[in-house]
mmCIF file of C-alpha atoms and ligand atoms in Angstrom:
data_model
loop_
_atom_site.group_PDB
_atom_site.id
_atom_site.type_symbol
_atom_site.label_atom_id
_atom_site.label_comp_id
_atom_site.label_asym_id
_atom_site.label_seq_id
_atom_site.Cartn_x
_atom_site.Cartn_y
_atom_site.Cartn_z
ATOM 1 C CA MET Y 746 -47.682 -55.896 -81.713
ATOM 2 C CA GLU Y 747 -47.658 -52.436 -80.086
ATOM 3 C CA LYS Y 748 -50.313 -49.899 -81.018
ATOM 4 C CA PRO Y 749 -49.024 -47.461 -83.669
ATOM 5 C CA LYS Y 750 -48.727 -43.751 -82.875
ATOM 6 C CA VAL Y 751 -50.751 -41.412 -85.073
ATOM 7 C CA LEU Y 752 -48.810 -39.308 -87.571
ATOM 8 C CA ILE Y 753 -51.654 -38.196 -89.869
ATOM 9 C CA THR Y 754 -55.276 -38.488 -88.746
ATOM 10 C CA LYS Y 755 -58.006 -39.820 -90.988
ATOM 11 C CA GLU Y 756 -59.641 -36.373 -90.967
ATOM 12 C CA ARG Y 757 -56.494 -34.686 -92.308
ATOM 13 C CA ILE Y 758 -56.142 -37.426 -94.917
ATOM 14 C CA HIS Y 759 -59.718 -36.969 -96.079
ATOM 15 C CA GLU Y 760 -59.308 -33.213 -96.400
ATOM 16 C CA ARG Y 761 -56.078 -33.546 -98.342
ATOM 17 C CA VAL Y 762 -57.416 -36.222 -100.696
ATOM 18 C CA GLU Y 763 -60.406 -33.989 -101.459
ATOM 19 C CA ALA Y 764 -58.069 -31.129 -102.345
ATOM 20 C CA LEU Y 765 -55.932 -33.373 -104.566
ATOM 21 C CA GLY Y 766 -59.084 -34.505 -106.364
ATOM 22 C CA GLN Y 767 -60.018 -30.897 -107.047
ATOM 23 C CA GLU Y 768 -56.586 -30.166 -108.524
ATOM 24 C CA ILE Y 769 -56.781 -33.265 -110.713
ATOM 25 C CA ASN Y 770 -60.328 -32.429 -111.876
ATOM 26 C CA ARG Y 771 -59.175 -28.967 -112.870
ATOM 27 C CA ASP Y 772 -56.021 -30.128 -114.685
ATOM 28 C CA TYR Y 773 -57.649 -33.008 -116.559
ATOM 29 C CA SER Y 774 -60.947 -31.322 -117.325
ATOM 30 C CA GLY Y 775 -62.269 -32.480 -120.721
ATOM 31 C CA THR Y 776 -59.965 -35.516 -120.909
ATOM 32 C CA THR Y 777 -60.030 -39.139 -119.820
ATOM 33 C CA ILE Y 778 -57.486 -40.312 -117.249
ATOM 34 C CA THR Y 779 -55.806 -43.688 -117.028
ATOM 35 C CA VAL Y 780 -55.020 -44.155 -113.363
ATOM 36 C CA ILE Y 781 -52.284 -46.698 -112.706
ATOM 37 C CA GLY Y 782 -52.077 -47.886 -109.123
ATOM 38 C CA ILE Y 783 -48.863 -49.395 -107.846
ATOM 39 C CA LEU Y 784 -49.788 -52.508 -105.901
ATOM 40 C CA LYS Y 785 -50.250 -53.080 -103.136
ATOM 41 C CA GLY Y 786 -49.531 -49.940 -101.124
ATOM 42 C CA SER Y 787 -51.569 -47.543 -103.268
ATOM 43 C CA ILE Y 788 -54.940 -49.286 -103.015
ATOM 44 C CA VAL Y 789 -56.433 -47.403 -100.069
ATOM 45 C CA PHE Y 790 -55.314 -43.997 -101.321
ATOM 46 C CA LEU Y 791 -56.418 -44.858 -104.849
ATOM 47 C CA ALA Y 792 -59.861 -45.975 -103.704
ATOM 48 C CA ASP Y 793 -60.416 -42.676 -101.878
ATOM 49 C CA LEU Y 794 -58.825 -40.503 -104.550
ATOM 50 C CA ILE Y 795 -60.819 -41.817 -107.512
ATOM 51 C CA ARG Y 796 -64.056 -40.998 -105.705
ATOM 52 C CA GLN Y 797 -62.926 -37.349 -105.686
ATOM 53 C CA ILE Y 798 -62.212 -37.407 -109.420
ATOM 54 C CA HIS Y 799 -65.102 -36.545 -111.695
ATOM 55 C CA VAL Y 800 -63.309 -36.894 -115.013
ATOM 56 C CA PRO Y 801 -63.908 -40.228 -116.842
ATOM 57 C CA LEU Y 802 -61.204 -42.689 -115.868
ATOM 58 C CA PHE Y 803 -59.805 -46.154 -116.447
ATOM 59 C CA ILE Y 804 -57.923 -48.049 -113.767
ATOM 60 C CA ASP Y 805 -55.034 -50.437 -114.214
ATOM 61 C CA PHE Y 806 -52.360 -51.774 -111.878
ATOM 62 C CA VAL Y 807 -48.683 -52.609 -111.850
ATOM 63 C CA GLU Y 808 -46.999 -54.530 -109.087
ATOM 64 C CA VAL Y 809 -43.307 -54.230 -108.445
ATOM 65 C CA SER Y 810 -41.081 -55.878 -105.955
ATOM 66 C CA THR Y 811 -38.175 -54.119 -104.357
ATOM 67 C CA TYR Y 812 -35.294 -56.122 -103.024
ATOM 68 C CA GLY Y 813 -34.180 -55.039 -99.614
ATOM 69 C CA ASP Y 814 -34.860 -55.510 -95.941
ATOM 70 C CA ASP Y 815 -38.204 -54.818 -94.296
ATOM 71 C CA THR Y 816 -37.945 -51.123 -93.660
ATOM 72 C CA LYS Y 817 -35.493 -49.901 -96.304
ATOM 73 C CA SER Y 818 -35.385 -50.400 -100.036
ATOM 74 C CA SER Y 819 -32.100 -51.333 -101.643
ATOM 75 C CA GLY Y 820 -32.655 -50.195 -105.195
ATOM 76 C CA GLY Y 821 -33.328 -53.397 -107.161
ATOM 77 C CA VAL Y 822 -36.784 -53.229 -108.702
ATOM 78 C CA LYS Y 823 -38.658 -55.644 -110.941
ATOM 79 C CA ILE Y 824 -42.184 -55.785 -112.354
ATOM 80 C CA ILE Y 825 -44.111 -58.787 -111.070
ATOM 81 C CA LYS Y 826 -47.506 -57.762 -112.504
ATOM 82 C CA ASP Y 827 -47.613 -55.654 -115.631
ATOM 83 C CA LEU Y 828 -50.453 -53.539 -117.073
ATOM 84 C CA SER Y 829 -53.460 -55.412 -118.472
ATOM 85 C CA HIS Y 830 -54.147 -52.838 -121.206
ATOM 86 C CA SER Y 831 -52.222 -50.635 -123.602
ATOM 87 C CA ILE Y 832 -51.642 -47.039 -122.473
ATOM 88 C CA GLU Y 833 -50.433 -45.801 -125.835
ATOM 89 C CA GLY Y 834 -51.776 -42.293 -126.361
ATOM 90 C CA HIS Y 835 -53.390 -42.176 -122.890
ATOM 91 C CA ASP Y 836 -53.111 -39.480 -120.243
ATOM 92 C CA VAL Y 837 -51.628 -41.546 -117.452
ATOM 93 C CA LEU Y 838 -51.612 -40.706 -113.772
ATOM 94 C CA VAL Y 839 -49.476 -43.044 -111.664
ATOM 95 C CA VAL Y 840 -50.717 -43.382 -108.090
ATOM 96 C CA GLU Y 841 -48.258 -44.495 -105.428
ATOM 97 C CA ASP Y 842 -48.358 -44.709 -101.642
ATOM 98 C CA ILE Y 843 -44.958 -43.245 -100.827
ATOM 99 C CA ILE Y 844 -41.811 -42.048 -102.526
ATOM 100 C CA ASP Y 845 -38.768 -42.598 -100.390
ATOM 101 C CA SER Y 846 -35.471 -42.835 -102.304
ATOM 102 C CA GLY Y 847 -37.443 -42.419 -105.534
ATOM 103 C CA LEU Y 848 -35.800 -45.476 -107.107
ATOM 104 C CA THR Y 849 -39.027 -47.468 -107.411
ATOM 105 C CA MET Y 850 -40.834 -44.610 -109.139
ATOM 106 C CA GLU Y 851 -37.858 -43.868 -111.374
ATOM 107 C CA TYR Y 852 -37.965 -47.460 -112.601
ATOM 108 C CA ILE Y 853 -41.754 -47.451 -113.053
ATOM 109 C CA LEU Y 854 -41.739 -44.179 -114.992
ATOM 110 C CA LYS Y 855 -38.982 -45.396 -117.327
ATOM 111 C CA ASN Y 856 -40.947 -48.553 -117.974
ATOM 112 C CA LEU Y 857 -44.255 -46.744 -118.573
ATOM 113 C CA GLN Y 858 -42.625 -44.193 -120.840
ATOM 114 C CA THR Y 859 -41.642 -47.008 -123.247
ATOM 115 C CA LYS Y 860 -45.375 -47.754 -123.646
ATOM 116 C CA LYS Y 861 -45.890 -44.317 -125.265
ATOM 117 C CA PRO Y 862 -48.524 -42.592 -123.098
ATOM 118 C CA ARG Y 863 -49.605 -39.148 -124.290
ATOM 119 C CA SER Y 864 -48.794 -37.717 -120.869
ATOM 120 C CA LEU Y 865 -47.419 -39.209 -117.669
ATOM 121 C CA LYS Y 866 -47.828 -37.675 -114.225
ATOM 122 C CA VAL Y 867 -47.240 -38.816 -110.674
ATOM 123 C CA CYS Y 868 -49.571 -38.650 -107.700
ATOM 124 C CA ALA Y 869 -47.994 -39.802 -104.439
ATOM 125 C CA PHE Y 870 -49.763 -39.892 -101.108
ATOM 126 C CA LEU Y 871 -46.521 -39.377 -99.175
ATOM 127 C CA GLU Y 872 -43.020 -38.159 -99.849
ATOM 128 C CA LYS Y 873 -39.996 -38.515 -97.636
ATOM 129 C CA PRO Y 874 -37.455 -35.704 -97.932
ATOM 130 C CA VAL Y 875 -34.814 -38.174 -99.138
ATOM 131 C CA ASN Y 876 -36.520 -38.123 -102.544
ATOM 132 C CA VAL Y 877 -35.178 -34.682 -103.228
ATOM 133 C CA LYS Y 878 -31.828 -36.131 -104.313
ATOM 134 C CA ASN Y 879 -33.475 -38.411 -106.871
ATOM 135 C CA LYS Y 880 -35.570 -35.564 -108.196
ATOM 136 C CA ILE Y 881 -38.773 -37.445 -108.942
ATOM 137 C CA LYS Y 882 -41.222 -34.740 -109.864
ATOM 138 C CA ILE Y 883 -44.407 -35.370 -107.910
ATOM 139 C CA ASP Y 884 -47.259 -33.598 -109.680
ATOM 140 C CA TYR Y 885 -49.812 -34.249 -106.937
ATOM 141 C CA LYS Y 886 -48.565 -34.870 -103.415
ATOM 142 C CA GLY Y 887 -50.517 -35.666 -100.277
ATOM 143 C CA PHE Y 888 -47.993 -34.931 -97.539
ATOM 144 C CA THR Y 889 -44.254 -34.619 -97.033
ATOM 145 C CA ILE Y 890 -43.278 -36.508 -93.899
ATOM 146 C CA GLU Y 891 -40.132 -36.817 -91.858
ATOM 147 C CA ASP Y 892 -37.804 -39.742 -92.460
ATOM 148 C CA LYS Y 893 -39.750 -42.275 -90.386
ATOM 149 C CA PHE Y 894 -41.052 -45.710 -91.284
ATOM 150 C CA VAL Y 895 -44.818 -45.296 -91.531
ATOM 151 C CA ILE Y 896 -47.711 -47.718 -91.781
ATOM 152 C CA GLY Y 897 -51.428 -47.667 -92.440
ATOM 153 C CA TYR Y 898 -53.666 -46.233 -95.164
ATOM 154 C CA GLY Y 899 -52.208 -48.868 -97.498
ATOM 155 C CA LEU Y 900 -48.648 -48.824 -96.206
ATOM 156 C CA ASP Y 901 -47.419 -52.023 -94.602
ATOM 157 C CA TYR Y 902 -44.929 -53.464 -92.208
ATOM 158 C CA LYS Y 903 -44.169 -57.039 -93.331
ATOM 159 C CA GLY Y 904 -47.484 -57.094 -95.172
ATOM 160 C CA PHE Y 905 -49.574 -56.038 -92.179
ATOM 161 C CA MET Y 906 -51.320 -52.848 -91.063
ATOM 162 C CA ARG Y 907 -52.372 -51.636 -94.498
ATOM 163 C CA ASN Y 908 -55.916 -51.496 -93.157
ATOM 164 C CA LEU Y 909 -55.358 -48.752 -90.548
ATOM 165 C CA ASP Y 910 -57.469 -45.741 -91.497
ATOM 166 C CA TYR Y 911 -54.727 -43.286 -90.466
ATOM 167 C CA VAL Y 912 -50.967 -43.027 -91.024
ATOM 168 C CA GLY Y 913 -49.019 -44.192 -88.034
ATOM 169 C CA TYR Y 914 -45.560 -45.235 -86.956
ATOM 170 C CA LEU Y 915 -44.132 -47.692 -84.526
ATOM 171 C CA GLU Y 916 -41.992 -46.262 -81.768
ATOM 172 C CA THR Y 917 -38.624 -48.009 -81.911
HETATM 173 P P1 IMP I 1054 -38.254 -46.001 -102.827
HETATM 174 O O1 IMP I 1054 -37.888 -46.827 -104.013
HETATM 175 O O2 IMP I 1054 -37.099 -45.858 -101.866
HETATM 176 O O3 IMP I 1054 -38.838 -44.658 -103.186
HETATM 177 O O4 IMP I 1054 -39.300 -46.823 -101.993
HETATM 178 C C1 IMP I 1054 -40.622 -46.792 -102.273
HETATM 179 C C2 IMP I 1054 -41.321 -48.044 -101.789
HETATM 180 O O5 IMP I 1054 -40.815 -48.492 -100.523
HETATM 181 C C3 IMP I 1054 -42.766 -47.716 -101.573
HETATM 182 O O6 IMP I 1054 -43.519 -48.092 -102.699
HETATM 183 C C4 IMP I 1054 -43.145 -48.495 -100.338
HETATM 184 O O7 IMP I 1054 -43.659 -49.760 -100.719
HETATM 185 C C5 IMP I 1054 -41.858 -48.719 -99.604
HETATM 186 N N1 IMP I 1054 -41.712 -47.789 -98.469
HETATM 187 C C6 IMP I 1054 -40.863 -46.748 -98.367
HETATM 188 N N2 IMP I 1054 -40.978 -46.113 -97.201
HETATM 189 C C7 IMP I 1054 -41.955 -46.770 -96.525
HETATM 190 C C8 IMP I 1054 -42.551 -46.581 -95.230
HETATM 191 O O8 IMP I 1054 -42.227 -45.662 -94.444
HETATM 192 N N3 IMP I 1054 -43.537 -47.460 -94.904
HETATM 193 C C9 IMP I 1054 -43.944 -48.467 -95.713
HETATM 194 N N4 IMP I 1054 -43.416 -48.673 -96.927
HETATM 195 C C10 IMP I 1054 -42.422 -47.839 -97.328
HETATM 196 MG MG1 MG I 1055 -45.150 -49.604 -102.594
#
């Protein structure tokens, strides 16, 4: 496979994740956070982010599958791994790798809302401008990127390349 081009360097990622952690620490000061990672794409971001958070926190995961081809999502979403613990009354922060059309997050938020959290916010590492039309409110956002298929830092192409320490893209 060709070598990916760099879109966001690991240094810029580190700086941004530190800043997001500071915002989260300020906003959640005096509380306990339940961080919910969306598998599998969020794991790298989540692992870095939680080490910048100094408020007590729990971690849980949800895994969803989106039906569609390899580089576009088609809108059908289903939960294939649900939460392990109740979030009723918790201050929940959902951590996701990327929000593209926003359909996946819309579905996840609706589902989590039925579990009666005290508060529910979204932290997304990346946003593509397309999301604007679905109006997912991203409370903490890493970067807005152009409408390109990206890989690395958790994001995959056919399951591979999640382990790159930067965000890249394949020239097509
Ligand atoms: P949405 O439902 O269109 O917002 O799609 C979100 C999901 O599609 C994310 O959770 C990713 O798994 C995947 N996705 C969207 N864009 C990309 C990309 O550029 N690279 C890798 N995965 C992507
Ligand atoms: Mg994903």
